[in-house]
Short mmCIF file of C-alpha atoms in Angstrom, two decimals:
data_model
loop_
_atom_site.label_atom_id
_atom_site.label_comp_id
_atom_site.label_asym_id
_atom_site.label_seq_id
_atom_site.Cartn_x
_atom_site.Cartn_y
_atom_site.Cartn_z
CA UNK I 1 153.02 115.22 98.37
CA UNK I 2 154.22 111.73 99.23
CA UNK I 3 157.13 110.27 97.22
CA UNK I 4 156.24 106.57 97.21
CA UNK I 5 152.92 105.31 95.77
CA UNK I 6 152.42 102.70 98.48
CA UNK I 7 153.05 105.22 101.20
CA UNK I 8 150.67 107.60 99.53
CA UNK I 9 147.91 105.04 99.45
CA UNK I 10 148.39 104.07 103.07
CA UNK I 11 148.50 107.65 104.26
CA UNK I 12 145.37 108.55 102.32
CA UNK I 13 143.49 105.73 104.01
CA UNK I 14 144.85 106.59 107.43
CA UNK I 15 144.02 110.23 107.06
CA UNK I 16 140.50 109.38 106.03
CA UNK I 17 140.08 107.22 109.11
CA UNK I 18 141.90 109.48 111.53
CA UNK I 19 140.19 112.71 110.66
CA UNK I 20 136.95 111.11 109.48
CA UNK I 21 137.03 113.49 106.56
CA UNK I 22 135.28 110.82 104.52
CA UNK I 23 132.62 110.13 107.17
CA UNK I 24 132.15 113.82 107.93
CA UNK I 25 130.72 114.84 104.61
CA UNK I 26 128.08 116.84 106.45
CA UNK I 27 130.16 118.25 109.31
CA UNK I 28 129.96 121.83 108.12
CA UNK I 29 131.98 121.79 104.91
CA UNK I 30 131.06 123.48 101.65
CA UNK I 31 127.70 124.62 102.95
CA UNK I 32 125.51 127.66 103.42
CA UNK I 33 125.51 130.28 106.18
CA UNK I 34 122.55 130.00 108.52
CA UNK I 35 120.57 132.38 110.65
CA UNK I 36 118.00 131.97 113.39
CA UNK I 37 117.21 132.68 117.03
CA UNK I 38 118.02 131.11 120.40
CA UNK I 39 115.34 128.66 121.54
CA UNK I 40 114.13 126.91 124.64
CA UNK I 41 115.06 123.26 125.30
CA UNK I 42 112.28 121.81 123.15
CA UNK I 43 113.72 120.02 120.09
CA UNK I 44 110.74 120.78 117.91
CA UNK I 45 111.29 124.53 118.34
CA UNK I 46 114.75 124.52 116.78
CA UNK I 47 114.70 126.04 113.33
CA UNK I 48 117.41 126.77 110.84
CA UNK I 49 117.30 129.15 107.93
CA UNK I 50 119.93 130.34 105.58
CA UNK I 51 120.94 132.17 102.47
CA UNK I 52 122.98 130.80 99.59
CA UNK I 53 126.71 131.37 99.48
CA UNK I 54 129.47 130.38 97.13
CA UNK I 55 131.35 127.13 97.76
CA UNK I 56 135.09 126.76 97.62
CA UNK I 57 136.29 126.11 94.08
CA UNK I 58 138.99 123.66 95.14
CA UNK I 59 139.23 121.37 98.16
CA UNK I 60 142.69 121.27 99.76
CA UNK I 61 144.33 117.84 99.68
CA UNK I 62 144.10 117.48 103.48
CA UNK I 63 140.38 118.21 103.56
CA UNK I 64 138.46 121.42 103.92
CA UNK I 65 138.70 123.24 107.24
CA UNK I 66 135.60 125.15 108.27
CA UNK I 67 135.70 128.57 109.82
CA UNK I 68 138.37 131.21 110.19
CA UNK I 69 141.32 128.86 109.51
CA UNK I 70 139.74 127.95 106.19
CA UNK I 71 138.99 131.54 105.24
CA UNK I 72 141.54 133.31 103.04
CA UNK I 73 142.21 136.77 104.31
CA UNK I 74 144.54 139.62 104.95
CA UNK I 75 146.75 139.35 107.99
CA UNK I 76 148.81 142.25 109.26
CA UNK I 77 152.52 141.52 109.55
CA UNK I 78 153.65 141.70 113.18
CA UNK I 79 157.36 142.36 112.60
CA UNK I 80 158.81 145.67 111.47
CA UNK I 81 160.83 145.50 108.23
CA UNK I 82 164.60 145.62 108.50
CA UNK I 83 165.70 149.14 107.58
CA UNK I 84 169.04 147.84 106.30
CA UNK I 85 167.22 145.74 103.71
CA UNK I 86 164.98 148.54 102.45
CA UNK I 87 165.46 148.75 98.70
CA UNK I 88 162.86 151.43 98.18
CA UNK I 89 160.21 149.04 96.87
CA UNK I 90 156.70 149.16 98.25
CA UNK I 91 155.72 146.31 100.55
CA UNK I 92 152.17 145.00 100.47
CA UNK I 93 150.77 145.28 103.98
CA UNK I 94 148.65 143.49 105.00
CA UNK I 95 149.48 140.29 103.13
CA UNK I 96 146.88 137.98 101.61
CA UNK I 97 146.96 134.42 102.90
CA UNK I 98 145.09 131.40 101.60
CA UNK I 99 143.16 128.85 103.65
CA UNK I 100 145.14 126.45 105.81
CA UNK I 101 146.60 123.38 104.06
CA UNK I 102 149.39 122.45 106.49
CA UNK I 103 152.17 120.37 104.99
CA UNK I 104 150.38 119.70 101.70
CA UNK I 105 152.82 119.67 98.83
CA UNK I 106 155.73 118.50 100.97
CA UNK I 107 157.07 115.13 102.01
CA UNK I 108 155.63 112.82 104.66
CA UNK I 109 157.98 111.88 107.50
CA UNK I 110 157.68 109.87 110.71
CA UNK I 111 158.61 110.91 114.25
CA UNK I 112 159.23 108.22 116.88
CA UNK I 113 160.42 110.40 119.75
CA UNK I 114 160.48 114.00 120.93
CA UNK I 115 163.81 114.83 119.30
CA UNK I 116 162.69 113.66 115.87
CA UNK I 117 159.39 115.45 116.29
CA UNK I 118 161.03 118.74 117.24
CA UNK I 119 163.51 118.49 114.38
CA UNK I 120 160.79 117.90 111.78
CA UNK I 121 158.48 120.61 113.09
CA UNK I 122 161.12 123.34 113.03
CA UNK I 123 162.23 122.80 109.43
CA UNK I 124 161.50 125.45 106.82
CA UNK I 125 159.90 123.28 104.14
CA UNK I 126 156.29 121.96 104.14
CA UNK I 127 156.01 118.59 105.90
CA UNK I 128 153.39 116.13 107.08
CA UNK I 129 154.75 114.63 110.29
CA UNK I 130 153.15 111.34 111.29
CA UNK I 131 153.38 109.94 114.79
CA UNK I 132 152.10 106.71 116.27
CA UNK I 133 152.20 105.56 119.86
CA UNK I 134 153.30 107.52 122.92
CA UNK I 135 155.83 110.36 122.93
CA UNK I 136 157.07 112.23 126.00
CA UNK I 137 157.59 115.75 124.69
CA UNK I 138 159.91 116.60 127.58
CA UNK I 139 159.10 120.30 127.28
CA UNK I 140 157.64 122.76 124.81
CA UNK I 141 158.04 121.97 121.10
CA UNK I 142 157.67 124.74 118.55
CA UNK I 143 155.71 124.12 115.37
CA UNK I 144 156.92 125.94 112.27
CA UNK I 145 154.96 127.12 109.25
CA UNK I 146 153.48 124.78 106.64
CA UNK I 147 153.26 121.74 108.90
CA UNK I 148 150.75 118.98 109.48
CA UNK I 149 151.12 116.97 112.68
CA UNK I 150 149.04 113.83 112.32
CA UNK I 151 148.49 110.87 114.61
CA UNK I 152 148.19 107.65 112.59
CA UNK I 153 147.13 104.12 113.31
CA UNK I 154 145.22 104.29 116.57
CA UNK I 155 146.45 107.83 117.00
CA UNK I 156 149.25 109.20 119.11
CA UNK I 157 149.53 110.29 122.72
CA UNK I 158 151.71 113.25 123.66
CA UNK I 159 152.60 113.89 127.29
CA UNK I 160 155.09 115.87 129.32
CA UNK I 161 155.00 119.11 127.38
CA UNK I 162 153.20 121.35 124.91
CA UNK I 163 152.99 122.28 121.23
CA UNK I 164 153.70 125.97 120.62
CA UNK I 165 152.67 127.77 117.42
CA UNK I 166 154.19 131.25 117.42
CA UNK I 167 155.23 133.47 114.49
CA UNK I 168 154.12 130.64 112.19
CA UNK I 169 151.35 130.17 109.65
CA UNK I 170 149.50 127.34 107.92
CA UNK I 171 149.57 124.66 110.65
CA UNK I 172 147.35 121.60 111.16
CA UNK I 173 147.35 119.49 114.33
CA UNK I 174 145.08 116.44 114.10
CA UNK I 175 144.24 113.08 115.69
CA UNK I 176 146.46 113.34 118.74
CA UNK I 177 145.73 112.75 122.42
CA UNK I 178 147.42 115.12 124.84
CA UNK I 179 147.40 114.62 128.59
CA UNK I 180 149.30 117.54 130.09
CA UNK I 181 150.01 119.61 133.18
CA UNK I 182 149.90 122.90 131.26
CA UNK I 183 148.41 124.33 128.09
CA UNK I 184 148.57 121.58 125.45
CA UNK I 185 148.46 123.76 122.31
CA UNK I 186 149.53 127.39 122.60
CA UNK I 187 148.83 129.63 119.59
CA UNK I 188 150.11 133.19 119.77
CA UNK I 189 152.63 135.88 118.78
CA UNK I 190 151.50 136.42 115.23
CA UNK I 191 150.49 132.83 114.39
CA UNK I 192 147.67 132.58 111.87
CA UNK I 193 145.74 130.06 109.82
CA UNK I 194 145.98 127.27 112.40
CA UNK I 195 143.61 124.29 112.56
CA UNK I 196 143.34 122.02 115.63
CA UNK I 197 141.10 119.10 114.68
CA UNK I 198 139.93 115.68 115.85
CA UNK I 199 142.06 115.46 118.99
CA UNK I 200 141.54 114.68 122.68
CA UNK I 201 142.81 116.98 125.44
CA UNK I 202 142.81 116.53 129.21
CA UNK I 203 144.61 117.86 132.28
CA UNK I 204 146.07 121.33 132.11
CA UNK I 205 146.41 121.82 135.87
CA UNK I 206 144.10 124.84 135.69
CA UNK I 207 145.57 126.27 132.49
CA UNK I 208 143.46 126.26 129.31
CA UNK I 209 144.13 123.18 127.20
CA UNK I 210 144.13 125.28 124.01
CA UNK I 211 145.01 128.97 124.05
CA UNK I 212 144.77 131.56 121.28
CA UNK I 213 146.38 134.73 122.54
CA UNK I 214 147.88 138.07 121.62
CA UNK I 215 147.59 138.75 117.87
CA UNK I 216 147.01 135.17 116.71
CA UNK I 217 144.36 135.07 114.00
CA UNK I 218 142.36 132.84 111.63
CA UNK I 219 142.14 129.80 113.94
CA UNK I 220 139.70 126.87 113.91
CA UNK I 221 139.28 124.39 116.78
CA UNK I 222 137.01 121.55 115.65
CA UNK I 223 135.87 118.01 116.46
CA UNK I 224 137.98 117.78 119.63
CA UNK I 225 137.11 116.27 122.99
CA UNK I 226 138.00 118.14 126.18
CA UNK I 227 137.76 116.22 129.43
CA UNK I 228 139.06 116.09 133.01
CA UNK I 229 140.09 119.74 132.99
CA UNK I 230 139.22 123.03 134.66
CA UNK I 231 139.68 125.12 131.51
CA UNK I 232 139.22 124.17 127.86
CA UNK I 233 139.87 127.11 125.49
CA UNK I 234 141.08 130.66 126.12
CA UNK I 235 140.92 133.33 123.41
CA UNK I 236 142.56 136.54 124.58
CA UNK I 237 143.54 139.38 122.26
CA UNK I 238 145.44 141.19 125.00
CA UNK I 239 145.83 144.94 125.39
CA UNK I 240 144.12 147.02 122.69
CA UNK I 241 147.05 149.44 122.46
CA UNK I 242 149.74 146.79 122.06
CA UNK I 243 148.23 144.19 119.73
CA UNK I 244 148.58 144.19 115.96
CA UNK I 245 145.19 142.52 115.47
CA UNK I 246 142.42 140.85 117.47
CA UNK I 247 141.81 137.10 117.19
CA UNK I 248 139.20 135.63 114.86
CA UNK I 249 138.45 132.05 115.90
CA UNK I 250 135.91 129.33 115.07
CA UNK I 251 135.04 126.69 117.68
CA UNK I 252 132.77 123.98 116.25
CA UNK I 253 131.72 120.37 116.85
CA UNK I 254 133.76 120.00 120.05
CA UNK I 255 132.69 117.88 123.02
CA UNK I 256 133.19 119.70 126.32
CA UNK I 257 132.75 116.67 128.55
CA UNK I 258 132.59 117.73 132.19
CA UNK I 259 135.19 120.48 131.84
CA UNK I 260 134.63 123.33 134.29
CA UNK I 261 134.76 126.52 132.20
CA UNK I 262 136.21 128.41 129.18
CA UNK I 263 134.49 126.76 126.25
CA UNK I 264 135.79 129.22 125.17
CA UNK I 265 136.36 132.31 127.25
CA UNK I 266 136.88 135.20 124.82
CA UNK I 267 138.46 138.54 125.70
CA UNK I 268 139.31 141.36 123.27
CA UNK I 269 138.49 139.10 120.31
CA UNK I 270 137.29 140.55 117.02
CA UNK I 271 135.05 137.59 116.15
CA UNK I 272 134.52 134.20 117.82
CA UNK I 273 132.05 131.78 116.25
CA UNK I 274 130.92 128.93 118.54
CA UNK I 275 128.60 126.48 116.79
CA UNK I 276 127.38 122.89 117.03
CA UNK I 277 129.34 122.06 120.18
CA UNK I 278 128.16 119.63 122.86
CA UNK I 279 128.37 120.99 126.42
CA UNK I 280 127.74 118.42 129.14
CA UNK I 281 128.02 118.78 132.93
CA UNK I 282 130.07 121.99 132.91
CA UNK I 283 129.74 123.23 136.52
CA UNK I 284 130.52 126.94 136.00
CA UNK I 285 129.52 128.08 132.53
CA UNK I 286 129.71 127.27 128.84
CA UNK I 287 130.85 130.28 126.81
CA UNK I 288 132.12 133.60 128.16
CA UNK I 289 132.51 136.95 126.39
CA UNK I 290 134.37 139.79 128.09
CA UNK I 291 136.44 142.90 127.41
CA UNK I 292 134.50 143.80 124.29
CA UNK I 293 134.85 140.43 122.54
CA UNK I 294 132.29 139.61 119.84
CA UNK I 295 130.93 136.07 120.15
CA UNK I 296 128.26 134.32 118.08
CA UNK I 297 126.88 131.20 119.78
CA UNK I 298 124.58 129.04 117.67
CA UNK I 299 123.35 125.51 117.27
CA UNK I 300 124.97 124.27 120.47
CA UNK I 301 123.55 121.71 122.89
CA UNK I 302 123.93 122.69 126.55
CA UNK I 303 123.15 119.91 129.02
CA UNK I 304 123.34 120.47 132.79
CA UNK I 305 125.50 123.55 132.28
CA UNK I 306 124.11 126.07 134.79
CA UNK I 307 124.87 129.14 132.67
CA UNK I 308 125.12 128.55 128.94
CA UNK I 309 126.68 131.92 128.09
CA UNK I 310 128.19 134.54 130.40
CA UNK I 311 128.68 138.15 129.29
CA UNK I 312 129.95 139.81 132.44
CA UNK I 313 133.44 140.28 133.79
CA UNK I 314 133.45 142.99 136.42
CA UNK I 315 132.69 146.16 134.47
CA UNK I 316 134.07 144.90 131.16
CA UNK I 317 131.44 142.75 129.45
CA UNK I 318 131.57 141.35 125.96
CA UNK I 319 129.04 141.14 123.16
CA UNK I 320 127.06 137.95 122.55
CA UNK I 321 124.46 136.85 120.00
CA UNK I 322 122.77 133.44 120.32
CA UNK I 323 120.44 131.41 118.11
CA UNK I 324 119.30 127.83 117.56
CA UNK I 325 120.77 126.58 120.85
CA UNK I 326 119.11 123.88 122.97
CA UNK I 327 119.24 124.37 126.73
CA UNK I 328 118.65 121.32 128.92
CA UNK I 329 118.85 122.17 132.63
CA UNK I 330 120.79 125.27 131.57
CA UNK I 331 119.89 128.95 131.89
CA UNK I 332 119.24 131.26 128.96
CA UNK I 333 121.80 134.10 129.02
CA UNK I 334 121.18 137.82 128.99
CA UNK I 335 122.42 138.93 125.61
CA UNK I 336 124.40 142.07 124.92
CA UNK I 337 125.36 144.08 121.86
CA UNK I 338 125.40 142.92 118.26
CA UNK I 339 127.68 140.36 116.61
CA UNK I 340 127.96 140.05 112.80
CA UNK I 341 127.70 136.77 110.92
CA UNK I 342 131.03 135.27 109.83
CA UNK I 343 132.18 135.84 106.23
CA UNK I 344 132.72 132.14 105.45
CA UNK I 345 130.36 129.34 104.38
CA UNK I 346 129.40 126.69 106.93
CA UNK I 347 126.65 124.18 107.64
CA UNK I 348 124.69 124.23 110.87
CA UNK I 349 123.70 120.71 111.93
CA UNK I 350 120.33 120.15 113.58
CA UNK I 351 120.90 120.95 117.24
CA UNK I 352 118.89 117.92 118.35
CA UNK I 353 121.48 115.62 116.76
CA UNK I 354 124.53 117.18 118.44
CA UNK I 355 124.85 114.82 121.47
CA UNK I 356 124.94 111.74 119.23
CA UNK I 357 126.88 113.34 116.37
CA UNK I 358 129.57 115.09 118.39
CA UNK I 359 129.57 112.65 121.30
CA UNK I 360 130.50 109.76 118.99
CA UNK I 361 132.86 111.50 116.57
CA UNK I 362 134.76 114.17 118.49
CA UNK I 363 138.26 113.37 119.69
CA UNK I 364 141.18 111.29 118.50
CA UNK I 365 140.44 107.91 116.91
#
């Protein structure tokens, strides 16, 4: 993937440090599905059970994403075929897509300013784009398919704009700090297999820092820190009659540090899996399910969050299942409906360890 041996060695070391893929051997990769029940805030009452499942046969070169972004699957095409190009051959629909690997297999390039960054991210070929230091985005920058955006060294700080993933697939954004006045990472309009990992987000001016909207699908948001913001993550599938598909999103090992709400808020989502996150001092609520969304909340640590999970939105509630959560000065929610287990393998860390584990590792480094 990288043309020069010295560069390859340096990048491998940096990636290991930046994403802590070496130190996170037990962060939910190549493990077994678990099952259990929601518990009261007594550590000794937390139990985890599980059933065996098959592990991935091959680990992608960037590391193994956990959750929906790492799950191969069929994704409906959102664009109608061009009638002028119809040659009479059958078109496979939906298409089968593999787990996210980002720019693996392509070159590694460096971006020092917003113009270079935008140019690299809109190219057609696979690329790993490394950035170090501060970059003023000066607006919204689109991220094309088969890209890895990676902060190196002590990471990278992006301000003054947003990263937009639309009509693109196979994207990784990792080890960046974004302080913004709008949504930092916007994923929508047919985007799929997107992984946002090991980054720090703040600001937003009331907008969600990460949004997964419309018919975006197969998204994982993991090991990030959200702070100094009113809204963290919005997952909104939009109108049932207009969308091509409903979002499937995994939110795991994130630190929601004093953020007000939406951790995430899910509306019209097919499946949202929220596990092993650390919620601390969230004044409104932790997780919200509305408009028929299906949300599984397990193994999370809620601390001084008045309502851990909310299921009501006027007359349009969502479905919620909870298990293995610890509630410290937080209320147990009223559950509603049934939510299936996810189809992928994952490891559920002991809920008691989440404040130390996630509190020390989540975010850009």
